[in-house]
Short mmCIF file of C-alpha atoms in Angstrom, two decimals:
data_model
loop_
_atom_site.label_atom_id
_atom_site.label_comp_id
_atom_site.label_asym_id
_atom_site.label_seq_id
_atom_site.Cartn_x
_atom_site.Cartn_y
_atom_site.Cartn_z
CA UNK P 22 31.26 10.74 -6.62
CA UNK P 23 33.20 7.69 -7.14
CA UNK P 24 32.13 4.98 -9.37
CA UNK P 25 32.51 2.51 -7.12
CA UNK P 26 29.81 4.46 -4.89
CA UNK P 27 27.31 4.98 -7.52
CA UNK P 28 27.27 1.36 -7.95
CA UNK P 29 26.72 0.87 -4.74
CA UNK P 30 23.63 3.08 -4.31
CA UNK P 31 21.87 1.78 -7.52
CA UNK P 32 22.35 -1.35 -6.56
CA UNK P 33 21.05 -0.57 -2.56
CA UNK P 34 18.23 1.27 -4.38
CA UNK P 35 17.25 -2.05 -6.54
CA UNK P 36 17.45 -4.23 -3.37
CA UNK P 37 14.78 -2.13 -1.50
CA UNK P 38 12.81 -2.10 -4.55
CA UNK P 39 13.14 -5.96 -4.67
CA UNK P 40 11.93 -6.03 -1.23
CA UNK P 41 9.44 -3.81 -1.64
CA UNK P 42 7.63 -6.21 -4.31
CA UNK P 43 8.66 -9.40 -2.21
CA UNK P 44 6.61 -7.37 0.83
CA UNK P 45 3.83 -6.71 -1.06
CA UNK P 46 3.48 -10.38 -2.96
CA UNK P 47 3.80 -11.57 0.49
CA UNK P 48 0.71 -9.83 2.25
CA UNK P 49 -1.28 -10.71 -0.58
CA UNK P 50 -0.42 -14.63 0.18
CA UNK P 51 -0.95 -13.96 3.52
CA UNK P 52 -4.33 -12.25 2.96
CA UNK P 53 -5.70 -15.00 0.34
CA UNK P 54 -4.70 -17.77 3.12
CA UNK P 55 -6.23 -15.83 5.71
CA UNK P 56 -9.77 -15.94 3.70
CA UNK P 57 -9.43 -19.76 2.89
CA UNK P 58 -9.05 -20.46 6.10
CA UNK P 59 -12.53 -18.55 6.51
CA UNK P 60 -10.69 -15.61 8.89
CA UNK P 61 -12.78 -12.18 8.06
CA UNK P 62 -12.53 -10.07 4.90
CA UNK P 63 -11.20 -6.73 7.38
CA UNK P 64 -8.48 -9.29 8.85
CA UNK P 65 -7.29 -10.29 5.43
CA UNK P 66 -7.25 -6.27 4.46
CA UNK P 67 -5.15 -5.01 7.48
CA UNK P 68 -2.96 -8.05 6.53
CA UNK P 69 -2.98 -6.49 2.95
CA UNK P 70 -2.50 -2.84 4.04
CA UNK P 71 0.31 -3.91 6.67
CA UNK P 72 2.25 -5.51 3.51
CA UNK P 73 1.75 -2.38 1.20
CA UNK P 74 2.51 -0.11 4.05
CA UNK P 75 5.69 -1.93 4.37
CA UNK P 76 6.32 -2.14 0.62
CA UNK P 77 5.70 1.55 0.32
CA UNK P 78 7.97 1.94 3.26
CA UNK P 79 11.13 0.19 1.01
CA UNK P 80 10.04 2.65 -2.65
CA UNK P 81 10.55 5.49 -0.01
CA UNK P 82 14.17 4.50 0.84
CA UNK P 83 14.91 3.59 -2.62
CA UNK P 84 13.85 6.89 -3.51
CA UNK P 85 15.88 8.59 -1.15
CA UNK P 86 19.05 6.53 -2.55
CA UNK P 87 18.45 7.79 -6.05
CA UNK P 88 18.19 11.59 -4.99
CA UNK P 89 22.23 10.92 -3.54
CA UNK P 90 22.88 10.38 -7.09
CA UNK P 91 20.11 12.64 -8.54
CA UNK P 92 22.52 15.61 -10.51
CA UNK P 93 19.75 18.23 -11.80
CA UNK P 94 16.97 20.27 -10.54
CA UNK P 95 14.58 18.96 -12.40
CA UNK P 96 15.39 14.95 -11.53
CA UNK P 97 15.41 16.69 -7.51
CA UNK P 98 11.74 17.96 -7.85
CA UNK P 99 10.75 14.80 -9.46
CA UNK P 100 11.85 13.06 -6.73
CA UNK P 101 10.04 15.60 -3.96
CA UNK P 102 7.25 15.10 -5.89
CA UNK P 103 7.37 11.14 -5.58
CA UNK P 104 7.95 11.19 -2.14
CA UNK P 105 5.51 13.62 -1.76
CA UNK P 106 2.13 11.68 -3.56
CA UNK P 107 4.11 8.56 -1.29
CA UNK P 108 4.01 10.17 2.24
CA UNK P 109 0.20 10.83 1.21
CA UNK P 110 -0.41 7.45 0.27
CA UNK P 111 0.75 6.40 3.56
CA UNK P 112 -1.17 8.63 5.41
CA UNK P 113 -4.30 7.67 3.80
CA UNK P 114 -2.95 3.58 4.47
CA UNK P 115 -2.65 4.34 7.69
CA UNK P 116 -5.90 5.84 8.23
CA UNK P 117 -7.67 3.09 6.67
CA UNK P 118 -5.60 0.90 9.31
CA UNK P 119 -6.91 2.60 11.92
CA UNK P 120 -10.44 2.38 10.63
CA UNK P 121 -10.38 -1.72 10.31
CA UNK P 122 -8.41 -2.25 13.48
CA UNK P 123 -11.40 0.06 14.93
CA UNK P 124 -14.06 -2.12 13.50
CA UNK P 125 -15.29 1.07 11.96
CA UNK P 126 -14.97 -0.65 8.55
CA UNK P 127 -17.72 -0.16 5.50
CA UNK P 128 -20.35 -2.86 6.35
CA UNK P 129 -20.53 -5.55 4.09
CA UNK P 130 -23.74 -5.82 1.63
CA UNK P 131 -26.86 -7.93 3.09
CA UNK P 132 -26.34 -11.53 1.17
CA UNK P 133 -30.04 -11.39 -0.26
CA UNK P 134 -31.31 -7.57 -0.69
CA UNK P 135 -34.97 -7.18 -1.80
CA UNK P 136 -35.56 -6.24 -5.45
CA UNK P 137 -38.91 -4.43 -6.23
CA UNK P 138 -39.90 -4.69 -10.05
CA UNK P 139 -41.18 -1.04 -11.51
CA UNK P 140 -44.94 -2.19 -11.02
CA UNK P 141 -44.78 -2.25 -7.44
CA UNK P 142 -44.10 -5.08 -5.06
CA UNK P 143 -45.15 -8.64 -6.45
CA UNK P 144 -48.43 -9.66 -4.25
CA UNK P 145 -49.19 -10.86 -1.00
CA UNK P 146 -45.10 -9.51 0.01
#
């Protein structure tokens, strides 16, 4: 492969890497705006999960840029393996996407939950 070429790819690879981290940092502004503006917690999470699907989305093709350079068996099942434990990650994203944009979400905890001492519960409550 020409060295020109290898270049080229390593750098390609560090630009989707780049925007990978720019994607993510960005959902998280997104998501901390979203609560200070009082929005609710599952909004600011699908905001969250869009950005990380999107920065996993960018590691993926960066990864697939390295394997055009990858030489040895060894770095190629390294790489399979990556993408592998990725395209699970993104699976699992994605179903947690579903499950907030459902409403189907964990309910939050009541604000003031009842605590009972040992010796029973205090009188006349």
């Amino acid at each position: 492969m020409a060295p020109s070429l290898l270049v080229a790819i390593k750098f390609g690879a560090m630009v989707f890497t780049a925007g990978a981290v720019a994607a993510v940092l960005l959902a998280v502004v997104r998501a901390l705006i979203a609560v200070l503006r009082g929005q609710p917690v599952d909004r600011s999470r699908i905001i969250l999960l869009h950005g990380m699907l999107a920065g996993l989305s960018l590691t993926v093709a960066a990864t697939l840029l390295r394997l055009l350079i990858t030489r040895d068996w060894q770095g190629i099942g390294m790489t399979a393996s990556i993408l592998l434990l990725r395209t699970i990650l993104k699976q699992v994203l994605r179903w947690e996407e579903r499950q907030l944009e459902r409403g189907e979400a964990s309910p939050p905890a009541p604000p003031h939950a009842k605590v009972i001492s040992p010796s029973g519960p205090p009188p006349g409550g």
